[in-house]
mmCIF file of C-alpha atoms in Angstrom:
data_model
loop_
_atom_site.group_PDB
_atom_site.id
_atom_site.type_symbol
_atom_site.label_atom_id
_atom_site.label_comp_id
_atom_site.label_asym_id
_atom_site.label_seq_id
_atom_site.Cartn_x
_atom_site.Cartn_y
_atom_site.Cartn_z
ATOM 1 C CA MET A 13 67.219 -5.275 146.589
ATOM 2 C CA SER A 14 69.673 -5.770 143.819
ATOM 3 C CA ALA A 15 72.042 -2.954 142.988
ATOM 4 C CA GLN A 16 71.459 -1.138 139.748
ATOM 5 C CA LEU A 17 74.395 0.021 137.764
ATOM 6 C CA ARG A 18 74.204 3.659 136.741
ATOM 7 C CA GLN A 19 74.724 4.085 133.089
ATOM 8 C CA PRO A 20 76.920 6.950 131.957
ATOM 9 C CA ALA A 21 75.126 9.854 130.200
ATOM 10 C CA ALA A 22 75.138 9.470 126.477
ATOM 11 C CA ARG A 23 77.095 12.098 124.528
ATOM 12 C CA PRO A 24 75.295 14.179 122.000
ATOM 13 C CA GLU A 25 75.671 12.770 118.577
ATOM 14 C CA ALA A 26 77.510 14.802 115.980
ATOM 15 C CA PRO A 27 75.397 16.254 113.224
ATOM 16 C CA ALA A 28 75.067 14.089 110.257
ATOM 17 C CA GLY A 29 77.882 14.558 107.669
ATOM 18 C CA THR A 30 80.415 15.997 110.156
ATOM 19 C CA VAL A 31 83.514 14.202 111.545
ATOM 20 C CA PRO A 32 84.339 14.819 115.230
ATOM 21 C CA ALA A 33 87.610 16.965 115.541
ATOM 22 C CA SER A 34 90.581 15.439 117.005
ATOM 23 C CA LEU A 35 92.494 17.043 119.905
ATOM 24 C CA ASP A 36 95.197 18.286 117.493
ATOM 25 C CA GLN A 37 92.611 19.947 115.244
ATOM 26 C CA GLN A 38 90.979 21.667 118.137
ATOM 27 C CA ILE A 39 94.391 23.110 119.280
ATOM 28 C CA MET A 40 95.084 24.210 115.772
ATOM 29 C CA ALA A 41 91.738 25.922 115.501
ATOM 30 C CA ALA A 42 92.338 27.732 118.779
ATOM 31 C CA GLU A 43 95.728 28.894 117.591
ATOM 32 C CA MET A 44 94.288 30.126 114.300
ATOM 33 C CA ALA A 45 91.613 32.065 116.345
ATOM 34 C CA ILE A 46 94.358 33.681 118.469
ATOM 35 C CA LEU A 47 96.391 34.510 115.317
ATOM 36 C CA GLU A 48 93.352 36.108 113.691
ATOM 37 C CA ARG A 49 92.596 38.096 116.763
ATOM 38 C CA GLU A 50 96.240 39.336 116.893
ATOM 39 C CA GLN A 51 96.033 40.218 113.162
ATOM 40 C CA ARG A 52 92.816 42.314 113.796
ATOM 41 C CA LEU A 53 94.600 43.973 116.763
ATOM 42 C CA ARG A 54 97.678 44.880 114.635
ATOM 43 C CA GLU A 55 95.397 46.281 111.826
ATOM 44 C CA HIS A 56 93.470 48.356 114.339
ATOM 45 C CA ALA A 57 96.729 49.672 115.886
ATOM 46 C CA SER A 58 98.073 50.383 112.437
ATOM 47 C CA ARG A 59 94.961 52.397 111.559
ATOM 48 C CA ILE A 60 95.292 54.275 114.768
ATOM 49 C CA GLY A 61 98.991 54.961 114.077
ATOM 50 C CA LEU A 62 98.132 56.229 110.545
ATOM 51 C CA GLN A 63 95.460 58.618 112.021
ATOM 52 C CA ILE A 64 97.944 59.932 114.585
ATOM 53 C CA HIS A 65 100.524 60.286 111.746
ATOM 54 C CA ASP A 66 97.994 62.238 109.644
ATOM 55 C CA LYS A 67 97.232 64.451 112.569
ATOM 56 C CA LEU A 68 100.831 65.239 113.438
ATOM 57 C CA PRO A 69 101.391 67.683 110.655
ATOM 58 C CA ALA A 70 98.369 69.569 111.741
ATOM 59 C CA LEU A 71 99.579 69.646 115.313
ATOM 60 C CA GLY A 72 103.122 70.678 114.210
ATOM 61 C CA ALA A 73 101.591 73.301 112.052
ATOM 62 C CA GLY A 74 99.584 74.660 114.892
ATOM 63 C CA ALA A 75 102.663 74.636 117.198
ATOM 64 C CA ALA A 76 104.768 76.392 114.532
ATOM 65 C CA SER A 77 102.008 78.866 113.869
ATOM 66 C CA MET A 78 101.724 79.693 117.589
ATOM 67 C CA VAL A 79 105.436 80.297 117.911
ATOM 68 C CA GLY A 80 105.607 82.372 114.867
ATOM 69 C CA GLY A 81 102.529 84.363 115.749
ATOM 70 C CA VAL A 82 103.981 85.101 119.186
ATOM 71 C CA VAL A 83 107.277 86.262 117.811
ATOM 72 C CA LEU A 84 105.871 88.469 115.057
ATOM 73 C CA ARG A 85 103.223 89.911 117.468
ATOM 74 C CA ARG A 86 106.081 91.002 119.727
ATOM 75 C CA LEU A 87 107.983 92.475 116.854
ATOM 76 C CA PHE A 88 105.096 94.489 115.526
ATOM 77 C CA ARG A 89 103.508 95.434 118.787
ATOM 78 C CA GLN A 90 104.277 99.120 119.504
ATOM 79 C CA ARG A 91 104.935 99.838 123.174
ATOM 80 C CA ARG A 92 103.831 103.316 124.103
ATOM 81 C CA ALA A 93 104.890 103.702 127.630
ATOM 82 C CA VAL A 94 107.516 106.259 128.285
ATOM 83 C CA GLY A 95 110.760 104.647 129.420
ATOM 84 C CA GLY A 96 113.514 105.795 131.621
ATOM 85 C CA THR A 97 112.314 109.275 132.649
ATOM 86 C CA GLY A 98 108.690 108.472 133.484
ATOM 87 C CA GLY A 99 105.524 109.692 131.809
ATOM 88 C CA GLY A 100 102.289 108.121 130.558
ATOM 89 C CA ALA A 101 101.272 105.837 127.782
ATOM 90 C CA VAL A 102 100.146 107.384 124.449
ATOM 91 C CA SER A 103 97.670 105.551 122.264
ATOM 92 C CA THR A 104 98.387 105.585 118.545
ATOM 93 C CA GLY A 105 95.125 104.073 117.178
ATOM 94 C CA ALA A 106 96.637 100.802 116.150
ATOM 95 C CA SER A 107 94.755 98.535 113.827
ATOM 96 C CA TRP A 108 92.110 96.226 115.443
ATOM 97 C CA LEU A 109 93.846 93.423 113.349
ATOM 98 C CA SER A 110 97.089 93.843 115.314
ATOM 99 C CA HIS A 111 95.238 93.195 118.615
ATOM 100 C CA LEU A 112 93.719 89.888 117.602
ATOM 101 C CA PRO A 113 95.407 86.737 119.175
ATOM 102 C CA TRP A 114 96.732 85.463 116.007
ATOM 103 C CA ALA A 115 99.036 82.931 117.678
ATOM 104 C CA GLN A 116 96.107 81.173 119.229
ATOM 105 C CA LEU A 117 93.821 81.505 116.207
ATOM 106 C CA SER A 118 96.357 80.145 113.780
ATOM 107 C CA ALA A 119 97.012 77.169 116.031
ATOM 108 C CA VAL A 120 93.339 76.271 116.190
ATOM 109 C CA ILE A 121 92.014 77.108 112.755
ATOM 110 C CA TRP A 122 94.129 74.576 110.748
ATOM 111 C CA PRO A 123 93.037 71.333 112.469
ATOM 112 C CA LEU A 124 89.442 72.417 112.156
ATOM 113 C CA LEU A 125 89.576 72.773 108.460
ATOM 114 C CA PRO A 126 87.782 70.108 106.389
ATOM 115 C CA LEU A 127 89.887 67.092 105.637
ATOM 116 C CA THR A 128 89.539 67.739 101.896
ATOM 117 C CA VAL A 129 91.112 71.164 102.322
ATOM 118 C CA ARG A 130 93.807 69.879 104.533
ATOM 119 C CA ASN A 131 94.677 67.049 102.070
ATOM 120 C CA ARG A 132 95.157 69.564 99.211
ATOM 121 C CA ALA A 133 97.157 72.176 101.200
ATOM 122 C CA ASN A 134 100.621 71.893 102.652
ATOM 123 C CA PRO A 135 100.168 72.285 106.435
ATOM 124 C CA LYS A 136 103.541 73.901 106.813
ATOM 125 C CA LEU A 137 102.912 76.441 104.150
ATOM 126 C CA VAL A 138 99.427 77.235 105.592
ATOM 127 C CA ALA A 139 100.920 77.575 109.080
ATOM 128 C CA ALA A 140 103.619 79.911 107.691
ATOM 129 C CA LEU A 141 101.018 82.062 105.922
ATOM 130 C CA MET A 142 98.791 82.278 108.946
ATOM 131 C CA ALA A 143 101.690 83.068 111.327
ATOM 132 C CA THR A 144 103.330 85.667 109.116
ATOM 133 C CA ALA A 145 101.124 86.976 106.460
ATOM 134 C CA VAL A 146 98.338 88.185 108.659
ATOM 135 C CA PRO A 147 100.475 90.049 111.164
ATOM 136 C CA LEU A 148 102.515 91.492 108.409
ATOM 137 C CA ALA A 149 99.345 92.664 106.613
ATOM 138 C CA ALA A 150 98.094 94.178 109.922
ATOM 139 C CA ALA A 151 101.428 96.050 110.215
ATOM 140 C CA HIS A 152 101.273 97.201 106.695
ATOM 141 C CA PHE A 153 97.721 98.611 107.092
ATOM 142 C CA LYS A 154 98.728 100.355 110.237
ATOM 143 C CA ALA A 155 101.788 101.891 108.623
ATOM 144 C CA ALA A 156 99.621 102.912 105.618
ATOM 145 C CA ARG A 157 97.444 104.973 107.999
ATOM 146 C CA THR A 158 100.384 106.520 109.868
ATOM 147 C CA PRO A 159 100.921 110.048 108.534
ATOM 148 C CA PRO A 160 104.338 110.872 107.153
ATOM 149 C CA VAL A 161 106.967 112.430 109.336
ATOM 150 C CA ALA A 162 106.658 116.249 109.356
ATOM 151 C CA THR A 163 109.535 118.650 109.832
ATOM 152 C CA THR A 164 109.571 121.968 111.496
ATOM 153 C CA PRO A 165 108.640 124.892 109.190
ATOM 154 C CA LEU A 166 111.167 127.304 107.790
ATOM 155 C CA LEU A 167 114.360 126.200 109.590
ATOM 156 C CA ASP A 168 116.917 128.890 109.740
ATOM 157 C CA LEU A 169 120.208 127.061 108.974
ATOM 158 C CA ARG A 170 122.258 130.091 110.128
ATOM 159 C CA ARG A 171 120.745 129.847 113.617
ATOM 160 C CA TYR A 172 120.823 126.061 113.477
ATOM 161 C CA ALA A 173 124.631 126.006 112.816
ATOM 162 C CA GLY A 174 127.001 125.590 115.750
ATOM 163 C CA ARG A 175 127.537 122.908 118.321
ATOM 164 C CA TRP A 176 124.952 120.528 119.556
ATOM 165 C CA PHE A 177 125.154 117.950 122.373
ATOM 166 C CA GLU A 178 123.407 114.710 122.057
ATOM 167 C CA ILE A 179 121.041 114.173 125.057
ATOM 168 C CA ALA A 180 119.395 110.846 123.887
ATOM 169 C CA ARG A 181 119.104 108.743 120.800
ATOM 170 C CA LEU A 182 117.649 105.562 119.515
ATOM 171 C CA PRO A 183 120.199 102.684 119.261
ATOM 172 C CA LEU A 184 122.435 103.347 116.228
ATOM 173 C CA ARG A 185 124.979 100.988 114.752
ATOM 174 C CA THR A 186 127.367 103.803 113.752
ATOM 175 C CA GLU A 187 127.578 105.018 117.330
ATOM 176 C CA ARG A 188 128.215 101.604 118.992
ATOM 177 C CA GLU A 189 131.669 102.622 119.983
ATOM 178 C CA CYS A 190 130.547 106.027 121.437
ATOM 179 C CA ASP A 191 130.356 105.850 125.315
ATOM 180 C CA SER A 192 129.792 109.502 126.166
ATOM 181 C CA ASP A 193 130.326 113.150 125.099
ATOM 182 C CA VAL A 194 128.570 112.871 121.715
ATOM 183 C CA THR A 195 128.434 116.163 119.902
ATOM 184 C CA ALA A 196 127.775 117.441 116.439
ATOM 185 C CA THR A 197 129.084 120.696 115.100
ATOM 186 C CA TYR A 198 127.615 122.344 111.925
ATOM 187 C CA THR A 199 129.231 125.128 109.908
ATOM 188 C CA LEU A 200 127.209 126.917 107.169
ATOM 189 C CA LEU A 201 129.133 127.184 103.928
ATOM 190 C CA ARG A 202 128.671 129.809 101.246
ATOM 191 C CA SER A 203 127.352 127.100 98.865
ATOM 192 C CA GLY A 204 124.354 126.595 101.264
ATOM 193 C CA ARG A 205 125.705 123.226 102.400
ATOM 194 C CA MET A 206 126.933 122.643 106.021
ATOM 195 C CA ARG A 207 130.151 121.110 107.142
ATOM 196 C CA VAL A 208 129.515 118.361 109.769
ATOM 197 C CA VAL A 209 131.925 117.199 112.508
ATOM 198 C CA ASN A 210 130.729 114.493 114.845
ATOM 199 C CA SER A 211 132.781 113.564 117.825
ATOM 200 C CA CYS A 212 132.403 111.273 120.855
ATOM 201 C CA ARG A 213 134.385 109.579 123.591
ATOM 202 C CA THR A 214 134.920 105.916 123.603
ATOM 203 C CA ALA A 215 134.850 103.621 126.636
ATOM 204 C CA GLU A 216 138.666 103.714 126.584
ATOM 205 C CA GLY A 217 138.609 107.525 126.950
ATOM 206 C CA GLU A 218 139.664 108.148 123.332
ATOM 207 C CA VAL A 219 138.012 110.907 121.303
ATOM 208 C CA GLU A 220 136.844 109.831 117.897
ATOM 209 C CA GLU A 221 135.841 112.257 115.189
ATOM 210 C CA VAL A 222 134.232 111.930 111.798
ATOM 211 C CA ARG A 223 133.722 114.677 109.255
ATOM 212 C CA GLY A 224 131.106 114.962 106.503
ATOM 213 C CA ILE A 225 128.847 117.317 104.645
ATOM 214 C CA ALA A 226 125.117 118.043 104.808
ATOM 215 C CA ARG A 227 122.925 119.532 101.998
ATOM 216 C CA PRO A 228 119.300 120.714 101.931
ATOM 217 C CA SER A 229 116.881 118.245 100.259
ATOM 218 C CA GLY A 230 113.753 120.385 100.614
ATOM 219 C CA ASP A 231 112.493 123.894 100.143
ATOM 220 C CA ASP A 232 111.963 124.590 103.907
ATOM 221 C CA GLY A 233 115.579 123.849 104.936
ATOM 222 C CA ALA A 234 114.490 121.269 107.594
ATOM 223 C CA LYS A 235 114.985 118.250 105.370
ATOM 224 C CA LEU A 236 118.706 117.614 105.029
ATOM 225 C CA GLU A 237 120.951 114.789 103.741
ATOM 226 C CA VAL A 238 124.284 113.971 105.322
ATOM 227 C CA CYS A 239 127.252 112.145 103.847
ATOM 228 C CA PHE A 240 130.451 111.011 105.495
ATOM 229 C CA ALA A 241 131.904 109.276 102.454
ATOM 230 C CA PRO A 242 135.016 110.744 100.674
ATOM 231 C CA ALA A 243 134.179 113.442 98.111
ATOM 232 C CA GLY A 244 134.909 111.053 95.239
ATOM 233 C CA LEU A 245 132.451 108.481 96.521
ATOM 234 C CA ARG A 246 129.436 110.813 97.334
ATOM 235 C CA TRP A 247 127.777 109.867 94.034
ATOM 236 C CA LEU A 248 127.352 106.218 95.082
ATOM 237 C CA PRO A 249 123.779 105.097 95.864
ATOM 238 C CA GLY A 250 123.162 105.098 99.624
ATOM 239 C CA ALA A 251 125.988 107.510 100.330
ATOM 240 C CA TRP A 252 123.555 110.199 101.531
ATOM 241 C CA ALA A 253 121.333 109.605 104.475
ATOM 242 C CA PRO A 254 118.236 111.578 105.517
ATOM 243 C CA TYR A 255 118.581 114.092 108.518
ATOM 244 C CA TRP A 256 115.233 115.814 109.137
ATOM 245 C CA VAL A 257 114.779 118.440 111.845
ATOM 246 C CA LEU A 258 111.373 117.599 113.341
ATOM 247 C CA HIS A 259 111.349 120.291 115.956
ATOM 248 C CA VAL A 260 113.407 123.182 117.196
ATOM 249 C CA GLU A 261 112.822 125.475 120.126
ATOM 250 C CA PRO A 262 112.019 129.082 119.396
ATOM 251 C CA ASP A 263 115.487 130.124 120.733
ATOM 252 C CA TYR A 264 117.210 127.176 118.976
ATOM 253 C CA SER A 265 118.263 125.796 122.315
ATOM 254 C CA ALA A 266 117.045 122.249 121.704
ATOM 255 C CA ALA A 267 115.978 120.225 118.732
ATOM 256 C CA VAL A 268 114.526 116.867 117.742
ATOM 257 C CA VAL A 269 116.063 115.289 114.724
ATOM 258 C CA GLY A 270 114.887 111.955 112.991
ATOM 259 C CA THR A 271 114.551 110.072 109.725
ATOM 260 C CA PRO A 272 111.422 109.576 107.728
ATOM 261 C CA ASP A 273 111.366 105.906 108.420
ATOM 262 C CA ARG A 274 111.279 106.510 112.169
ATOM 263 C CA LYS A 275 114.221 104.203 112.813
ATOM 264 C CA HIS A 276 116.527 106.979 114.020
ATOM 265 C CA LEU A 277 115.957 109.726 116.512
ATOM 266 C CA TRP A 278 118.147 112.257 118.248
ATOM 267 C CA LEU A 279 117.335 114.738 121.004
ATOM 268 C CA LEU A 280 119.842 117.626 120.912
ATOM 269 C CA SER A 281 120.708 120.518 123.159
ATOM 270 C CA ARG A 282 122.963 123.440 123.012
ATOM 271 C CA THR A 283 124.168 122.605 126.543
ATOM 272 C CA ALA A 284 125.590 119.347 127.820
ATOM 273 C CA PHE A 285 122.730 118.872 130.310
ATOM 274 C CA MET A 286 118.909 119.075 129.954
ATOM 275 C CA ASP A 287 116.353 119.162 132.707
ATOM 276 C CA ASP A 288 113.647 116.500 132.806
ATOM 277 C CA ALA A 289 110.836 118.998 131.928
ATOM 278 C CA GLN A 290 112.418 119.913 128.646
ATOM 279 C CA LEU A 291 113.368 116.365 127.812
ATOM 280 C CA GLN A 292 109.718 115.415 128.309
ATOM 281 C CA ARG A 293 108.598 118.140 125.918
ATOM 282 C CA LEU A 294 111.101 116.849 123.310
ATOM 283 C CA MET A 295 109.973 113.313 123.724
ATOM 284 C CA LEU A 296 106.332 114.463 123.430
ATOM 285 C CA HIS A 297 107.174 115.982 120.015
ATOM 286 C CA ALA A 298 108.758 112.665 118.942
ATOM 287 C CA ARG A 299 105.868 110.442 120.179
ATOM 288 C CA ALA A 300 103.385 112.732 118.365
ATOM 289 C CA GLN A 301 105.055 111.654 115.127
ATOM 290 C CA ASP A 302 104.902 107.928 116.170
ATOM 291 C CA PHE A 303 108.525 107.448 117.109
ATOM 292 C CA ASP A 304 109.139 104.896 119.734
ATOM 293 C CA THR A 305 110.636 106.821 122.601
ATOM 294 C CA THR A 306 110.648 103.758 124.899
ATOM 295 C CA ARG A 307 113.963 102.721 123.261
ATOM 296 C CA LEU A 308 115.705 106.024 123.742
ATOM 297 C CA MET A 309 119.199 105.822 125.216
ATOM 298 C CA ARG A 310 120.484 108.662 127.361
ATOM 299 C CA THR A 311 123.874 109.901 126.355
ATOM 300 C CA PRO A 312 126.313 110.721 129.234
ATOM 301 C CA GLN A 313 127.882 114.164 128.898
ATOM 302 C CA GLY A 314 131.068 114.860 130.800
ATOM 303 C CA VAL A 315 131.688 118.338 129.289
ATOM 304 C CA ARG A 316 129.743 121.207 130.988
ATOM 305 C CA GLY A 317 128.451 123.873 128.684
ATOM 306 C CA ALA A 318 129.399 124.619 125.051
ATOM 307 C CA ALA A 319 132.875 125.255 124.105
#
């Protein structure tokens, strides 16, 4: 049997009107396809980057809002636990607005706003408003509902005159150098005013003294104004500061003195030492008028009894 030669398979013919591509053309076409794919990938990555860039202000606004909300919430939160000497917490009926988690809400609300709103508004401004305006408004509404500070009725300045020992006070810039033995001596003058002599002992053991004048600013005698400026400068605005007697014991053995803005508070006694029971009673009078007694500082007294 004669061997038959196997013919190679015939290649498919190219469509009519086309020219078979050479090897170089095929390589070039593959390179062009790769370049086109890389271009599409770059465009897609660029779109993702732009989207992230657009979201960053919202994320930054949320973070700034959260930090601002936490700080302001701590500033305006009123702590009512009695500090230092024990006691229970006293509720003051704070506004429900002040109890909302504004830090978390402000961080979430902005990114959820419609894109058209976020494109028209400045995210930093919105974050600032959300983190500051709302807590400030809540604090304002709370302060608006807080009744004004009331003074003790019909204070007898003749009985109030004399030497008082400072038992405790709220932090006061003018008494930063006073370390102990803080006293105030009042002398009633014929004009109806009172001479004031404040003294204290510094950490170095030196006794410092300042003299001033007090005058009634109300009809009941419990609202006073004090001034420690020289006589020629007492007409200046701000020279006189409020000094209100909020409570005095029936025997004038102890007193609570404060200011109408509730920033300053003094607990006074005729003797250098006060038992805890009486101190708690004075603090209760202060808390009843919404003073923050948790920040009270006890004043060391080294002098026993009144001079």
